[in-house]
PDB file of C-alpha atoms and ligand atoms in Angstrom:
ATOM      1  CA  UNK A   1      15.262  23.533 -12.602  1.00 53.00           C
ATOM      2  CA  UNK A   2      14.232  20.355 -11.177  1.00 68.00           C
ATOM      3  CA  UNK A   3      13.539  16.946 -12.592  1.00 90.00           C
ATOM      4  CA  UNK A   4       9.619  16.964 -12.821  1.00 96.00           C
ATOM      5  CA  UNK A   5       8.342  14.342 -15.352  1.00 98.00           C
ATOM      6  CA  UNK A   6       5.272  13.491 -14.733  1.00 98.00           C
ATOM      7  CA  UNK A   7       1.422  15.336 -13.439  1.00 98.00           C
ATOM      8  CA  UNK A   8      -1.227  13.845 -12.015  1.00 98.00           C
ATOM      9  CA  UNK A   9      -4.509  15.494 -11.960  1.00 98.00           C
ATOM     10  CA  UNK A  10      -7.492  15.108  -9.734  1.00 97.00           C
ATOM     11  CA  UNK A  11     -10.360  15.289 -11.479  1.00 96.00           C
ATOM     12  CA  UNK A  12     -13.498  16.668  -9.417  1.00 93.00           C
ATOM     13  CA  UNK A  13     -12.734  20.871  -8.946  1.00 92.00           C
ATOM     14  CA  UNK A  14      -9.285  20.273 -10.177  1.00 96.00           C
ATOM     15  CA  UNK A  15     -10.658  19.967 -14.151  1.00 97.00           C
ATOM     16  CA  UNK A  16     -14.205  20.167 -13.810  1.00 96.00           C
ATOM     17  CA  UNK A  17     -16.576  21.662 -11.039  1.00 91.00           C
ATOM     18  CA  UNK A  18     -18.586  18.085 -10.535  1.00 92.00           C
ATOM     19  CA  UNK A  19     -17.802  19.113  -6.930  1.00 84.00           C
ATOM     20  CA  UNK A  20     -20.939  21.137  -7.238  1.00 88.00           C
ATOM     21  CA  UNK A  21     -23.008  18.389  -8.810  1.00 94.00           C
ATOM     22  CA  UNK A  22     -21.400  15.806  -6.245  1.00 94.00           C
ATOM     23  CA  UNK A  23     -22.435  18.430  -3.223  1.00 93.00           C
ATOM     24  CA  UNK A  24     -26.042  19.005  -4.943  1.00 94.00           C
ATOM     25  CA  UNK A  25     -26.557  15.113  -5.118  1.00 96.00           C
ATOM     26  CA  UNK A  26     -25.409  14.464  -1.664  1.00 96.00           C
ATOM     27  CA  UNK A  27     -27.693  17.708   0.099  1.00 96.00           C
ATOM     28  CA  UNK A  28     -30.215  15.922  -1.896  1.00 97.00           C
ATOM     29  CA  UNK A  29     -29.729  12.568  -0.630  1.00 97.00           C
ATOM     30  CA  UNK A  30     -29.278  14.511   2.744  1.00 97.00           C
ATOM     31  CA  UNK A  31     -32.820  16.336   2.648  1.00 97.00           C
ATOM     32  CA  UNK A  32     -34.938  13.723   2.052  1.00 97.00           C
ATOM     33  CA  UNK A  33     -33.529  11.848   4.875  1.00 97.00           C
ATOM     34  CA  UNK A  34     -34.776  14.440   6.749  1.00 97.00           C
ATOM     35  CA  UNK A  35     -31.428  16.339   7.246  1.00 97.00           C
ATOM     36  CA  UNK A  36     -28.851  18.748   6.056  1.00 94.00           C
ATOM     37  CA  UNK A  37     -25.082  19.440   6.182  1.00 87.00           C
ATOM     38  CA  UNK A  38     -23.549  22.497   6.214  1.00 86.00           C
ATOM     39  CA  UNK A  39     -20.659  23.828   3.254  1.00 81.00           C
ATOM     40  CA  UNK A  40     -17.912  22.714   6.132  1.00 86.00           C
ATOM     41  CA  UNK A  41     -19.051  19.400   6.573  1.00 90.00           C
ATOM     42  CA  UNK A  42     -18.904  19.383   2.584  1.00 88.00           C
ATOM     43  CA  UNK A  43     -15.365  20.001   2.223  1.00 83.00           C
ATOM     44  CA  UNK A  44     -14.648  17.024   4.310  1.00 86.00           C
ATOM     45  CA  UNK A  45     -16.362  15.234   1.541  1.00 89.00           C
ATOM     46  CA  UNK A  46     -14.154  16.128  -1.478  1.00 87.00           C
ATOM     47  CA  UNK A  47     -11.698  13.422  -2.638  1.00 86.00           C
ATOM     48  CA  UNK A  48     -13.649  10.701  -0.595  1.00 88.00           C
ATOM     49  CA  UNK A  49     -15.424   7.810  -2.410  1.00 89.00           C
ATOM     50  CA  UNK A  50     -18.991   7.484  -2.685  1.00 93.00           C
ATOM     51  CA  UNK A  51     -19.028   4.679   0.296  1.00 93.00           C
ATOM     52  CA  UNK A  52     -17.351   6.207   2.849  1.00 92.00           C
ATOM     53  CA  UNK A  53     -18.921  10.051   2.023  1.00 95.00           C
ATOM     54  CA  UNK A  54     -22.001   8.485   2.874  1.00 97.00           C
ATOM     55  CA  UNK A  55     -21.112   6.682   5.910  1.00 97.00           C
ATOM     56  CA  UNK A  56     -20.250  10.428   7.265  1.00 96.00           C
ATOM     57  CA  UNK A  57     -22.918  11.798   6.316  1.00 97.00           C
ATOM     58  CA  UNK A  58     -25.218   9.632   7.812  1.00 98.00           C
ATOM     59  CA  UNK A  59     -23.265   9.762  10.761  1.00 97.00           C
ATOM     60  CA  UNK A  60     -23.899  13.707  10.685  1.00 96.00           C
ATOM     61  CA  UNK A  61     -27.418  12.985  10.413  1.00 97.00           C
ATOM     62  CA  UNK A  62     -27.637  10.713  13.235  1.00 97.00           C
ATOM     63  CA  UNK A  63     -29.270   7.839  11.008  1.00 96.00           C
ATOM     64  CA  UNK A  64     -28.801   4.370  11.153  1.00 97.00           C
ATOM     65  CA  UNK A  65     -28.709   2.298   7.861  1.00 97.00           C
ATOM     66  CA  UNK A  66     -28.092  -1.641   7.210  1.00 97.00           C
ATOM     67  CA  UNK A  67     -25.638  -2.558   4.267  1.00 97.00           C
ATOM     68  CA  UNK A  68     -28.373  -3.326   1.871  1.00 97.00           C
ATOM     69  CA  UNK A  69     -29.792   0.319   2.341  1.00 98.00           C
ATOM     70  CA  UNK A  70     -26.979   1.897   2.053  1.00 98.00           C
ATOM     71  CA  UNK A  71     -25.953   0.310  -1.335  1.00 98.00           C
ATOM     72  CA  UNK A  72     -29.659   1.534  -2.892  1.00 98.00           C
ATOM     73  CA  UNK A  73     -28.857   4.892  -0.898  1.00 98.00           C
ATOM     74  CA  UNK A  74     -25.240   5.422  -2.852  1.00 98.00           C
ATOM     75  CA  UNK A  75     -26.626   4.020  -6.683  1.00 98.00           C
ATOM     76  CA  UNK A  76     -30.013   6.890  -5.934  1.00 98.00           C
ATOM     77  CA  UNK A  77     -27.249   9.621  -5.316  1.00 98.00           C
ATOM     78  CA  UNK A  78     -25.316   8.656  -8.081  1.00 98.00           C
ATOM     79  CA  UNK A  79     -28.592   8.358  -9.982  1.00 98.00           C
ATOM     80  CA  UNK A  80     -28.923  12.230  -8.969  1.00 98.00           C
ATOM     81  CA  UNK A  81     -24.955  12.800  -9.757  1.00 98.00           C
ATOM     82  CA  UNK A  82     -25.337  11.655 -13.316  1.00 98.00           C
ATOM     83  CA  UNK A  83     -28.375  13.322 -14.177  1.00 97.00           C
ATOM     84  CA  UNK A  84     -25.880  16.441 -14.457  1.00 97.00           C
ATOM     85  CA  UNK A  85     -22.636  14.736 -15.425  1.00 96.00           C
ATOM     86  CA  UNK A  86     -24.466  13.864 -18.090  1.00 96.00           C
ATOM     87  CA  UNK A  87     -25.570  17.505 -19.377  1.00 95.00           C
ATOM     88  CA  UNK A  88     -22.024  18.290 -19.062  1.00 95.00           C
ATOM     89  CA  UNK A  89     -20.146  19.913 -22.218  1.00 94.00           C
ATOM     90  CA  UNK A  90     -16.766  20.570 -23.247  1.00 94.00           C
ATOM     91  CA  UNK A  91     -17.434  24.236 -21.528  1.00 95.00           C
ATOM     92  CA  UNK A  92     -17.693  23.161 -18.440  1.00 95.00           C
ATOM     93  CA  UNK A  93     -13.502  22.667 -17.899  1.00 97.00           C
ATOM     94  CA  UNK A  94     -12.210  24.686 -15.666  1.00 97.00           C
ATOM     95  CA  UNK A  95     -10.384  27.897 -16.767  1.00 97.00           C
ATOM     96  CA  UNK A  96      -6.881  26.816 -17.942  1.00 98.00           C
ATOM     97  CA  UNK A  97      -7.282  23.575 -16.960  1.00 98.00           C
ATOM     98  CA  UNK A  98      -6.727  22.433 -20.814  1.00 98.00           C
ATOM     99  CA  UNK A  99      -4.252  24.911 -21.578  1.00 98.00           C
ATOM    100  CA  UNK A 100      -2.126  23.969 -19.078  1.00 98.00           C
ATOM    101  CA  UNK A 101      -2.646  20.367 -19.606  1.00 98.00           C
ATOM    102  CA  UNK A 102      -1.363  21.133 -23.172  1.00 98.00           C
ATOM    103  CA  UNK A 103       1.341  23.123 -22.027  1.00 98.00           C
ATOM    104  CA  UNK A 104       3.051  20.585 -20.268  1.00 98.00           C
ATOM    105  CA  UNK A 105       2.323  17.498 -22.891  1.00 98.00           C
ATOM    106  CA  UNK A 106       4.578  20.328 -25.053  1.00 98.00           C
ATOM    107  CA  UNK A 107       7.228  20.671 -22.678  1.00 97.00           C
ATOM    108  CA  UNK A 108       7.303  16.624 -22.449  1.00 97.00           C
ATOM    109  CA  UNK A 109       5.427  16.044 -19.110  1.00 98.00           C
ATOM    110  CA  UNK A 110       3.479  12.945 -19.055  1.00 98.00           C
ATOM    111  CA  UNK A 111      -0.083  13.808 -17.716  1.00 98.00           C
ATOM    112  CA  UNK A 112      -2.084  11.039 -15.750  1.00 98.00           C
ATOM    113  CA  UNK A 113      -5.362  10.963 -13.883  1.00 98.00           C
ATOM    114  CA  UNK A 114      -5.791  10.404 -10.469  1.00 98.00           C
ATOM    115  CA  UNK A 115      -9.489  10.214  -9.042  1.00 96.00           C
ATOM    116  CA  UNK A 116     -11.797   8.021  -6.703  1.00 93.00           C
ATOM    117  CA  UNK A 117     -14.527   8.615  -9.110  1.00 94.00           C
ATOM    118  CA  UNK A 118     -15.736   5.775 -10.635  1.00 95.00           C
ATOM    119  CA  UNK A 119     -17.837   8.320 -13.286  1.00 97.00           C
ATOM    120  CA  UNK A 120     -14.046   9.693 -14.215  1.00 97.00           C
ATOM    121  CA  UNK A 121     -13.995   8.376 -17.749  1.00 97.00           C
ATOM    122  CA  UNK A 122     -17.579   9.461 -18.245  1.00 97.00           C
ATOM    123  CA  UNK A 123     -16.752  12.791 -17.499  1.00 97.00           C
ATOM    124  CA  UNK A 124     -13.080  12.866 -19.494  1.00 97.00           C
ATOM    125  CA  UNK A 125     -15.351  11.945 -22.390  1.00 97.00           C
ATOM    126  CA  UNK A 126     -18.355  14.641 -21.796  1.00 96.00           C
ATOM    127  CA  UNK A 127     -15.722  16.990 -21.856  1.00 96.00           C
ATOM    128  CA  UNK A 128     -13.806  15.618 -24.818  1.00 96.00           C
ATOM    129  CA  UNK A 129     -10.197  15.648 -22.994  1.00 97.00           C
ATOM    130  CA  UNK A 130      -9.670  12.221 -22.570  1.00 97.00           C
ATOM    131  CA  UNK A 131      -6.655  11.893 -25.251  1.00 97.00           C
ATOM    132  CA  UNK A 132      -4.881  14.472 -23.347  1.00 98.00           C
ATOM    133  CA  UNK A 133      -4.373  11.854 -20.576  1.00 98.00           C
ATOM    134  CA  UNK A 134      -1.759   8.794 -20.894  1.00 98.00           C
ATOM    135  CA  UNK A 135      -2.634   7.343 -17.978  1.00 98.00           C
ATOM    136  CA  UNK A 136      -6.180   7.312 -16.046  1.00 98.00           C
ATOM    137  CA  UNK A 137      -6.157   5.878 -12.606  1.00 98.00           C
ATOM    138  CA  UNK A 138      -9.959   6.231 -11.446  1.00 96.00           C
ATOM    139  CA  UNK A 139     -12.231   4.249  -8.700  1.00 93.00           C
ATOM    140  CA  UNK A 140     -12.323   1.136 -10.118  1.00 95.00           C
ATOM    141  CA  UNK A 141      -8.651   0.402  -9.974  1.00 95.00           C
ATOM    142  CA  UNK A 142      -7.785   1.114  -6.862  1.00 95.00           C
ATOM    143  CA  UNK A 143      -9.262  -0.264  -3.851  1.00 92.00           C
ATOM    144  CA  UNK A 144      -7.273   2.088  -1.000  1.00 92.00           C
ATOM    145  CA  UNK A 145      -9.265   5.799  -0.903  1.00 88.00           C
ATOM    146  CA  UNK A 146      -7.190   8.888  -0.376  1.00 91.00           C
ATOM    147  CA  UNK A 147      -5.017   9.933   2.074  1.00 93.00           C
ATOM    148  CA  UNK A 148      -4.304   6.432   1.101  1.00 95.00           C
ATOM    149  CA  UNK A 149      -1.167   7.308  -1.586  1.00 98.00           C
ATOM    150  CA  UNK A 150      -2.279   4.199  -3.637  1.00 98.00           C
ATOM    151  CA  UNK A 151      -4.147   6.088  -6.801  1.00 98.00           C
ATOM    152  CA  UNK A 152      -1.019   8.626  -7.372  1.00 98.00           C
ATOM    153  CA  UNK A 153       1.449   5.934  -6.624  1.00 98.00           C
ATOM    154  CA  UNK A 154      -0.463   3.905  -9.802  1.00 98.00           C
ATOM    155  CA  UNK A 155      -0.757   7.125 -11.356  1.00 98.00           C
ATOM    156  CA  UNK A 156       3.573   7.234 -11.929  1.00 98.00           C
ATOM    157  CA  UNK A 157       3.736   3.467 -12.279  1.00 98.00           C
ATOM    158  CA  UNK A 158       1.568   3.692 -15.474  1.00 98.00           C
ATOM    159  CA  UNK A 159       3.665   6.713 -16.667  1.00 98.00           C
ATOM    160  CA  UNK A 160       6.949   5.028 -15.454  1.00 98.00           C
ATOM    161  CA  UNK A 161       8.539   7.472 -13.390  1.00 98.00           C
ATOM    162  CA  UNK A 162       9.132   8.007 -10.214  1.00 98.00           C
ATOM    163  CA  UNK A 163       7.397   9.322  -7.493  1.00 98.00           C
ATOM    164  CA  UNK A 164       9.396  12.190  -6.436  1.00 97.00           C
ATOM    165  CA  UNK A 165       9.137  12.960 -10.465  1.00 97.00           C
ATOM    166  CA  UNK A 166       5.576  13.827 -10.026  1.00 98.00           C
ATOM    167  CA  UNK A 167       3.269  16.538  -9.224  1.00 98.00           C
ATOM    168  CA  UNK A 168      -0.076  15.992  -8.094  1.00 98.00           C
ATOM    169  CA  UNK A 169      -2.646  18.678  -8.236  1.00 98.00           C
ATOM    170  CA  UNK A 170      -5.341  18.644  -5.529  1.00 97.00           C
ATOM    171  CA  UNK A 171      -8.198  20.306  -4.073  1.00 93.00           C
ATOM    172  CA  UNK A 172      -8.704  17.747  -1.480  1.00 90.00           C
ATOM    173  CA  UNK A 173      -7.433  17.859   1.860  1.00 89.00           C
ATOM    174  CA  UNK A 174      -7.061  13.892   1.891  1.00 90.00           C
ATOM    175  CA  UNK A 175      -5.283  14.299  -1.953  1.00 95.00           C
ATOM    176  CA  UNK A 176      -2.876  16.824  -0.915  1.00 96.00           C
ATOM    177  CA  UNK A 177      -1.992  14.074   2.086  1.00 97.00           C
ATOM    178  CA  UNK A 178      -2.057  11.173  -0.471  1.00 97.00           C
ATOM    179  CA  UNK A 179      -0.232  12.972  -2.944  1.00 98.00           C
ATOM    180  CA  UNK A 180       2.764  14.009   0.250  1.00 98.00           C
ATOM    181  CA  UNK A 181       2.093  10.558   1.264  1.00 98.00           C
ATOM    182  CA  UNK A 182       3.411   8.956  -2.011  1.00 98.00           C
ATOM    183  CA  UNK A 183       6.907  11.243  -1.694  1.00 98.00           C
ATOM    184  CA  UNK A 184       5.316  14.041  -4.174  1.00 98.00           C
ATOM    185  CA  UNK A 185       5.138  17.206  -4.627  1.00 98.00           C
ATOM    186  CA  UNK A 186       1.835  18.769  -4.790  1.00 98.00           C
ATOM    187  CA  UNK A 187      -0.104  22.045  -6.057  1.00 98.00           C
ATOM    188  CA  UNK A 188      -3.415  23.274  -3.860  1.00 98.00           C
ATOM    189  CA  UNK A 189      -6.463  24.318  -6.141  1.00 96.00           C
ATOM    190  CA  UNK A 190      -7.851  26.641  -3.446  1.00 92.00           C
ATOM    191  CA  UNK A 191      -7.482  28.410  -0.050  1.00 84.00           C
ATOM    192  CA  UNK A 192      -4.011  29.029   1.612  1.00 81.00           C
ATOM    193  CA  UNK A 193      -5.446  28.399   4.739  1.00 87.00           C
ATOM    194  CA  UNK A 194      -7.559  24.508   3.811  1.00 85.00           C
ATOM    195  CA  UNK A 195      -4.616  23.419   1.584  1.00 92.00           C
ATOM    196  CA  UNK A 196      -1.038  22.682   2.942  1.00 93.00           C
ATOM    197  CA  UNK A 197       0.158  21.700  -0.206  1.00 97.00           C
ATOM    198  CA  UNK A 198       3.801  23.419  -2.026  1.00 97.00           C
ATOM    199  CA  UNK A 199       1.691  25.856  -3.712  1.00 97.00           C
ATOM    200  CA  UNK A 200      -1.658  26.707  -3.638  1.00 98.00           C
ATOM    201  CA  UNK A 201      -3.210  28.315  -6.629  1.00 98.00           C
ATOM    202  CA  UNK A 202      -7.025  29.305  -7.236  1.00 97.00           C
ATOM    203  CA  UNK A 203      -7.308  27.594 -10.758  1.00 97.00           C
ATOM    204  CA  UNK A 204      -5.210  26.005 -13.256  1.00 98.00           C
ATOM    205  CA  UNK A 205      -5.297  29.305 -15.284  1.00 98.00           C
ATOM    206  CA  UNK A 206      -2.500  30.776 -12.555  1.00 98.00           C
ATOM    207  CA  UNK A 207      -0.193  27.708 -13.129  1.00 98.00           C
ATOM    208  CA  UNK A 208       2.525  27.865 -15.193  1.00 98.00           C
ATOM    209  CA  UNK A 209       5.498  25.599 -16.107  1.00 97.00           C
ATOM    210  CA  UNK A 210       7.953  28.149 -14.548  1.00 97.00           C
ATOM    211  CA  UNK A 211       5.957  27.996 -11.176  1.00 97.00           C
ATOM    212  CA  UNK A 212       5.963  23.868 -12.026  1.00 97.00           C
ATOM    213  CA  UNK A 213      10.074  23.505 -12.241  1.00 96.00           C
ATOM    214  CA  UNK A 214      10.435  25.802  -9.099  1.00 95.00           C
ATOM    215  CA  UNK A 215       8.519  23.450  -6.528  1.00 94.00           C
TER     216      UNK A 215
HETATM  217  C1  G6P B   1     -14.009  12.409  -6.037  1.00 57.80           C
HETATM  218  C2  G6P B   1     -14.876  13.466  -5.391  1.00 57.80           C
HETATM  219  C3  G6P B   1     -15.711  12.888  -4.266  1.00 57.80           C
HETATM  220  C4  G6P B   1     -16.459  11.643  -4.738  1.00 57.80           C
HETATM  221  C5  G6P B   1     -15.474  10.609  -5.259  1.00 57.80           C
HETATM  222  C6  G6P B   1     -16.182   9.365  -5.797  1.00 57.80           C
HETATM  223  O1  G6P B   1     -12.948  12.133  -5.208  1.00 57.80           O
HETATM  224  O2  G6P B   1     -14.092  14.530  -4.905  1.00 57.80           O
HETATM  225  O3  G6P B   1     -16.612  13.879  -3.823  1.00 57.80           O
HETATM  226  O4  G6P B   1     -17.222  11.095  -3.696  1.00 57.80           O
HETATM  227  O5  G6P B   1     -14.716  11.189  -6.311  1.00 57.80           O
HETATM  228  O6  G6P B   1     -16.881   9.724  -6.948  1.00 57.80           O
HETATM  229  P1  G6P B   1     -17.925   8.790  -7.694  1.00 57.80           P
HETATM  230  O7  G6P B   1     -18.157   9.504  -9.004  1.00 57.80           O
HETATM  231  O8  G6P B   1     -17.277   7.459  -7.893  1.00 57.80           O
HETATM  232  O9  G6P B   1     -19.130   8.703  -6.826  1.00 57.80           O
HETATM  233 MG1   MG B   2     -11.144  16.764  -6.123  1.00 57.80          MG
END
């Protein structure tokens, strides 16, 4: 048994698929530049803010932007993004993602959010889960992206406990560093071979508390 008190949740492909919707936007975005990006360079993508996930991918593409058009670039892909955040239903949580969630508010965990998506209470809402969560720590309240431990290390502020009380599930490569950044220990929602988190799991619906207090 160990002294876990807290989880912290990313939100995109941790308890939604939005990293679908985020990829579509983006390849969209992409293609009528004139260019595309393979699944790869997509992965790289995942847990980065809307900014800086365009700064590589125009860098992929080779293309040159000033400030201005880059700002009108980012709000038309996030145009694109919400078109199909905003068809989203309560359906659309991953499997076990809830249940779990639940699970541990039983067993006394607090539960937090920790995203760089500005959209994150949009979606929490869409999906009517957002009571679930006693603390949300989203894009507009931190100003450090991930591997940057900032947005978990708010995360178990809010809660009030302590980093090495937490567990951060991830399917980032730059959250799994932020969350090992901040001194905590962290789940992988994917492949073995991407993730070099604790544990890596496919979904939510193979975690358990049991697996939880053995990290
Ligand atoms: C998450 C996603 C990223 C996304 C970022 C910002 O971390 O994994 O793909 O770029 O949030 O999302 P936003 O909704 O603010 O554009
Ligand atoms: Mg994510």
């Amino acid at each position: 048994m160990n002294n876990i008190k807290a989880c912290i949740f990313d939100l995109d492909g941790v308890i939604v698929d939005t990293a679908v919707y985020h990829y579509k936007a983006w390849k969209r975005l992409a293609n009528s530049l004139g260019f595309d990006f393979t699944e790869h360079q997509n992965e790289q993508l995942k847990g980065v803010s809307r900014v800086r996930s365009l700064e590589l991918i125009l860098g992929w593409g080779g293309v040159t932007k000033t400030a201005e058009e880059q700002e009108v670039l980012a709000t038309q892909k996030n145009t694109w993004y919400m078109e199909m955040v905003n068809q989203m239903k309560p359906d659309e949580i991953l499997p076990g993602a809830k249940e779990f969630v639940e699970v541990c508010r039983k067993a006394g965990i607090k539960i937090a959010l920790g995203s760089a998506s500005k959209n994150s209470m949009t979606i929490l809402n869409k999906i009517g889960i957002t009571n679930l969560f006693d603390a949300v720590i989203d894009g507009n309240k931190v100003s450090k992206a991930k591997p940057d431990p900032e947005v978990f290390l708010e995360g178990a502020k809010a809660l009030s406990v302590a980093p090495e009380e937490c567990v951060v599930f991830e399917d980032a490569i730059a959250g799994v560093e932020a969350a090992k950044a901040g001194g905590m220990k962290v789940v992988g929602i994917g492949q073995p071979g991407v993730l070099d988190a604790d544990l890596v799991i496919s979904g939510l619906d193979k975690m358990t508390l049991d697996k939880l207090f053995k990290l």
